[in-house]
Structures are given as structure tokens and as C-alpha cells.
Tab-separated table of N, CA and C in Angstrom:
chain	number	residue	atom	x	y	z
A	1	MET	N	8.460	18.367	15.461
A	1	MET	CA	9.315	19.536	15.330
A	1	MET	C	9.420	20.201	16.705
A	2	ASN	N	10.615	20.307	17.217
A	2	ASN	CA	10.767	20.937	18.520
A	2	ASN	C	10.812	22.455	18.378
A	3	TRP	N	10.937	23.140	19.491
A	3	TRP	CA	10.826	24.599	19.530
A	3	TRP	C	11.943	25.269	18.731
A	4	ILE	N	13.173	24.775	18.856
A	4	ILE	CA	14.313	25.395	18.173
A	4	ILE	C	14.187	25.256	16.662
A	5	SER	N	13.831	24.072	16.194
A	5	SER	CA	13.700	23.901	14.742
A	5	SER	C	12.528	24.705	14.191
A	6	ARG	N	11.477	24.908	14.989
A	6	ARG	CA	10.379	25.775	14.547
A	6	ARG	C	10.843	27.219	14.415
A	7	LYS	N	11.659	27.690	15.366
A	7	LYS	CA	12.176	29.058	15.293
A	7	LYS	C	13.126	29.233	14.109
A	8	ILE	N	13.948	28.243	13.821
A	8	ILE	CA	14.837	28.306	12.661
A	8	ILE	C	14.018	28.337	11.379
A	9	HIS	N	12.990	27.507	11.319
A	9	HIS	CA	12.113	27.499	10.144
A	9	HIS	C	11.403	28.844	9.991
A	10	LEU	N	10.925	29.414	11.080
A	10	LEU	CA	10.269	30.720	11.036
A	10	LEU	C	11.243	31.803	10.566
A	11	TYR	N	12.495	31.748	11.023
A	11	TYR	CA	13.530	32.694	10.584
A	11	TYR	C	13.785	32.556	9.085
A	12	ASN	N	13.899	31.321	8.608
A	12	ASN	CA	14.149	31.094	7.182
A	12	ASN	C	13.000	31.588	6.316
A	13	VAL	N	11.775	31.366	6.760
A	13	VAL	CA	10.616	31.781	5.971
A	13	VAL	C	10.437	33.293	6.045
A	14	THR	N	10.619	33.881	7.231
A	14	THR	CA	10.425	35.319	7.391
A	14	THR	C	11.451	36.116	6.594
A	15	MET	N	12.701	35.701	6.630
A	15	MET	CA	13.757	36.437	5.940
A	15	MET	C	13.894	36.027	4.470
A	16	GLY	N	13.148	35.043	4.041
A	16	GLY	CA	13.220	34.598	2.652
A	16	GLY	C	14.432	33.750	2.350
A	17	LEU	N	15.002	33.117	3.355
A	17	LEU	CA	16.220	32.331	3.156
A	17	LEU	C	15.946	30.944	2.593
A	18	TYR	N	14.703	30.501	2.626
A	18	TYR	CA	14.384	29.154	2.160
A	18	TYR	C	14.620	29.005	0.657
A	19	MET	N	14.630	30.099	-0.098
A	19	MET	CA	14.807	30.002	-1.544
A	19	MET	C	16.261	30.210	-1.972
A	20	LEU	N	17.167	30.433	-1.024
A	20	LEU	CA	18.578	30.634	-1.352
A	20	LEU	C	19.330	29.308	-1.329
A	21	ASP	N	20.483	29.299	-1.988
A	21	ASP	CA	21.369	28.138	-1.903
A	21	ASP	C	22.012	28.108	-0.524
A	22	TRP	N	22.668	26.988	-0.213
A	22	TRP	CA	23.256	26.840	1.114
A	22	TRP	C	24.342	27.872	1.362
A	23	TRP	N	25.161	28.185	0.322
A	23	TRP	CA	26.254	29.134	0.525
A	23	TRP	C	25.731	30.560	0.647
A	24	GLU	N	24.641	30.873	-0.030
A	24	GLU	CA	24.046	32.204	0.105
A	24	GLU	C	23.428	32.384	1.491
A	25	ARG	N	22.824	31.313	1.985
A	25	ARG	CA	22.247	31.348	3.330
A	25	ARG	C	23.336	31.560	4.378
A	26	TYR	N	24.465	30.860	4.244
A	26	TYR	CA	25.571	31.043	5.186
A	26	TYR	C	26.150	32.451	5.101
A	27	LEU	N	26.280	32.974	3.886
A	27	LEU	CA	26.792	34.328	3.712
A	27	LEU	C	25.864	35.352	4.358
A	28	PHE	N	24.572	35.194	4.163
A	28	PHE	CA	23.602	36.103	4.771
A	28	PHE	C	23.660	36.017	6.295
A	29	ASN	N	23.738	34.806	6.829
A	29	ASN	CA	23.804	34.639	8.283
A	29	ASN	C	25.082	35.233	8.860
A	30	ILE	N	26.195	35.108	8.147
A	30	ILE	CA	27.449	35.706	8.612
A	30	ILE	C	27.337	37.223	8.626
A	31	LEU	N	26.739	37.802	7.590
A	31	LEU	CA	26.558	39.255	7.555
A	31	LEU	C	25.666	39.729	8.697
A	32	ILE	N	24.611	38.990	8.986
A	32	ILE	CA	23.723	39.345	10.097
A	32	ILE	C	24.469	39.248	11.424
A	33	LEU	N	25.273	38.209	11.598
A	33	LEU	CA	26.032	38.064	12.844
A	33	LEU	C	27.051	39.183	13.021
A	34	VAL	N	27.726	39.573	11.948
A	34	VAL	CA	28.690	40.678	12.031
A	34	VAL	C	27.974	41.977	12.373
A	35	LEU	N	26.829	42.211	11.766
A	35	LEU	CA	26.053	43.411	12.059
A	35	LEU	C	25.593	43.426	13.519
A	36	LEU	N	25.101	42.300	14.012
A	36	LEU	CA	24.672	42.231	15.412
A	36	LEU	C	25.844	42.413	16.359
A	37	TRP	N	27.009	41.817	16.037
A	37	TRP	CA	28.189	41.991	16.883
A	37	TRP	C	28.584	43.464	16.932
A	38	PHE	N	28.568	44.139	15.788
A	38	PHE	CA	28.916	45.555	15.723
A	38	PHE	C	27.961	46.386	16.582
A	39	ILE	N	26.677	46.114	16.484
A	39	ILE	CA	25.686	46.870	17.258
A	39	ILE	C	25.866	46.633	18.749
A	40	PHE	N	25.994	45.375	19.161
A	40	PHE	CA	26.130	45.080	20.587
A	40	PHE	C	27.456	45.561	21.154
A	41	TYR	N	28.540	45.436	20.391
A	41	TYR	CA	29.843	45.874	20.875
A	41	TYR	C	29.865	47.383	21.090
A	42	ASN	N	29.431	48.129	20.089
A	42	ASN	CA	29.436	49.584	20.232
A	42	ASN	C	28.389	50.058	21.229
A	43	GLY	N	27.277	49.367	21.321
A	43	GLY	CA	26.273	49.712	22.321
A	43	GLY	C	26.782	49.497	23.733
A	44	SER	N	27.495	48.400	23.950
A	44	SER	CA	28.028	48.152	25.292
A	44	SER	C	29.132	49.144	25.638
A	45	ARG	N	29.945	49.515	24.656
A	45	ARG	CA	30.987	50.520	24.921
A	45	ARG	C	30.383	51.858	25.292
A	46	SER	N	29.393	52.306	24.542
A	46	SER	CA	28.803	53.612	24.848
A	46	SER	C	27.998	53.561	26.137
A	47	ALA	N	27.353	52.425	26.430
A	47	ALA	CA	26.615	52.313	27.688
A	47	ALA	C	27.563	52.332	28.881
A	48	SER	N	28.707	51.659	28.771
A	48	SER	CA	29.655	51.670	29.888
A	48	SER	C	30.287	53.050	30.056
A	49	GLU	N	30.557	53.744	28.959
A	49	GLU	CA	31.061	55.119	29.073
A	49	GLU	C	30.046	56.021	29.753
A	50	PHE	N	28.798	55.906	29.347
A	50	PHE	CA	27.742	56.721	29.937
A	50	PHE	C	27.577	56.403	31.421
A	51	TYR	N	27.599	55.110	31.769
A	51	TYR	CA	27.461	54.693	33.159
A	51	TYR	C	28.630	55.208	33.987
A	52	ASN	N	29.848	55.059	33.478
A	52	ASN	CA	31.019	55.531	34.221
A	52	ASN	C	30.994	57.042	34.389
A	53	ARG	N	30.563	57.760	33.370
A	53	ARG	CA	30.485	59.214	33.469
A	53	ARG	C	29.450	59.618	34.510
A	54	CYS	N	28.310	58.944	34.535
A	54	CYS	CA	27.277	59.273	35.523
A	54	CYS	C	27.743	58.951	36.934
A	55	ILE	N	28.431	57.836	37.111
A	55	ILE	CA	28.942	57.466	38.436
A	55	ILE	C	29.995	58.467	38.881
A	56	LEU	N	30.912	58.830	38.000
A	56	LEU	CA	31.956	59.780	38.383
A	56	LEU	C	31.369	61.139	38.721
A	57	LEU	N	30.361	61.567	37.982
A	57	LEU	CA	29.758	62.863	38.265
A	57	LEU	C	28.973	62.838	39.565
A	58	SER	N	28.322	61.727	39.861
A	58	SER	CA	27.527	61.683	41.080
A	58	SER	C	28.396	61.491	42.320
A	59	LEU	N	29.541	60.827	42.175
A	59	LEU	CA	30.404	60.610	43.336
A	59	LEU	C	31.263	61.825	43.654
A	60	SER	N	31.596	62.588	42.669
A	60	SER	CA	32.408	63.773	42.928
A	60	SER	C	31.495	64.967	43.143
A	61	ASN	N	32.034	65.954	43.742
A	61	ASN	CA	31.270	67.185	43.939
A	61	ASN	C	31.506	68.089	42.744
A	62	TYR	N	31.109	67.620	41.633
A	62	TYR	CA	31.327	68.360	40.393
A	62	TYR	C	30.265	69.435	40.266
A	63	ARG	N	30.726	70.664	40.267
A	63	ARG	CA	29.819	71.791	40.069
A	63	ARG	C	30.433	72.675	39.000
A	64	PRO	N	29.861	72.647	37.850
A	64	PRO	CA	30.438	73.485	36.796
A	64	PRO	C	30.260	74.958	37.116
A	65	THR	N	31.319	75.682	36.986
A	65	THR	CA	31.262	77.124	37.222
A	65	THR	C	31.600	77.836	35.932
A	66	MET	N	30.970	78.943	35.755
A	66	MET	CA	31.246	79.726	34.560
A	66	MET	C	32.347	80.717	34.889
A	67	ARG	N	33.436	80.598	34.208
A	67	ARG	CA	34.548	81.514	34.430
A	67	ARG	C	34.508	82.571	33.346
A	68	ILE	N	34.415	83.779	33.781
A	68	ILE	CA	34.419	84.898	32.854
A	68	ILE	C	35.814	85.490	32.864
A	69	PRO	N	36.467	85.466	31.733
A	69	PRO	CA	37.831	86.008	31.715
A	69	PRO	C	37.804	87.515	31.938
A	70	SER	N	38.777	87.948	32.692
A	70	SER	CA	38.853	89.388	32.954
A	70	SER	C	39.568	90.066	31.793
A	71	VAL	N	38.857	90.941	31.170
A	71	VAL	CA	39.391	91.678	30.028
A	71	VAL	C	39.441	93.140	30.422
A	72	PRO	N	40.580	93.786	30.276
A	72	PRO	CA	40.646	95.208	30.643
A	72	PRO	C	39.748	96.032	29.723
A	73	LEU	N	39.028	96.933	30.339
A	73	LEU	CA	38.135	97.807	29.579
A	73	LEU	C	38.928	98.938	28.952
A	74	LEU	N	38.593	99.241	27.745
A	74	LEU	CA	39.246	100.363	27.069
A	74	LEU	C	38.525	101.645	27.453
A	75	SER	N	39.279	102.646	27.919
A	75	SER	CA	38.634	103.899	28.288
A	75	SER	C	38.951	104.998	27.322
């Protein structure tokens, strides 16, 4: 048994897939792949947004100032 087949066997035993039919196993694996794709896709999008925001803030001389609107005082 080579390393890859041992890892596949460990995955099947750990997740309880060895007792499922072939079509149930494929359905479960497809659901896991879709879930992983969703996590990695949204994680990469938010990481790139965060990285771009940090780069833009560090490259520009961004200094937030508090603007207090001038309101006429009632006398």
C-alpha cells in the first residue's frame, strides 16, 4: 500500500465513508469539495481585499481627520 492509498483509506475510515454505497460516497465527496471551494474562494477574496486596503493605506498619506460641522449657535 503506497502513501496515497493509505491516506485515502484513512480518510474513508475517519469520515465513516467505508460503510456507504459508491454513489453516497461520491455525493459526500462532491459536497466536501464544494464546501472547500467556497471557503477558499471567499477566503482568498477577503484576503486580497484586506491586502489591497493595507497597501493603499500605507502607500498614501492617509490621515483621517475629524470634521466637525459648523452649526450656528442659537442665542
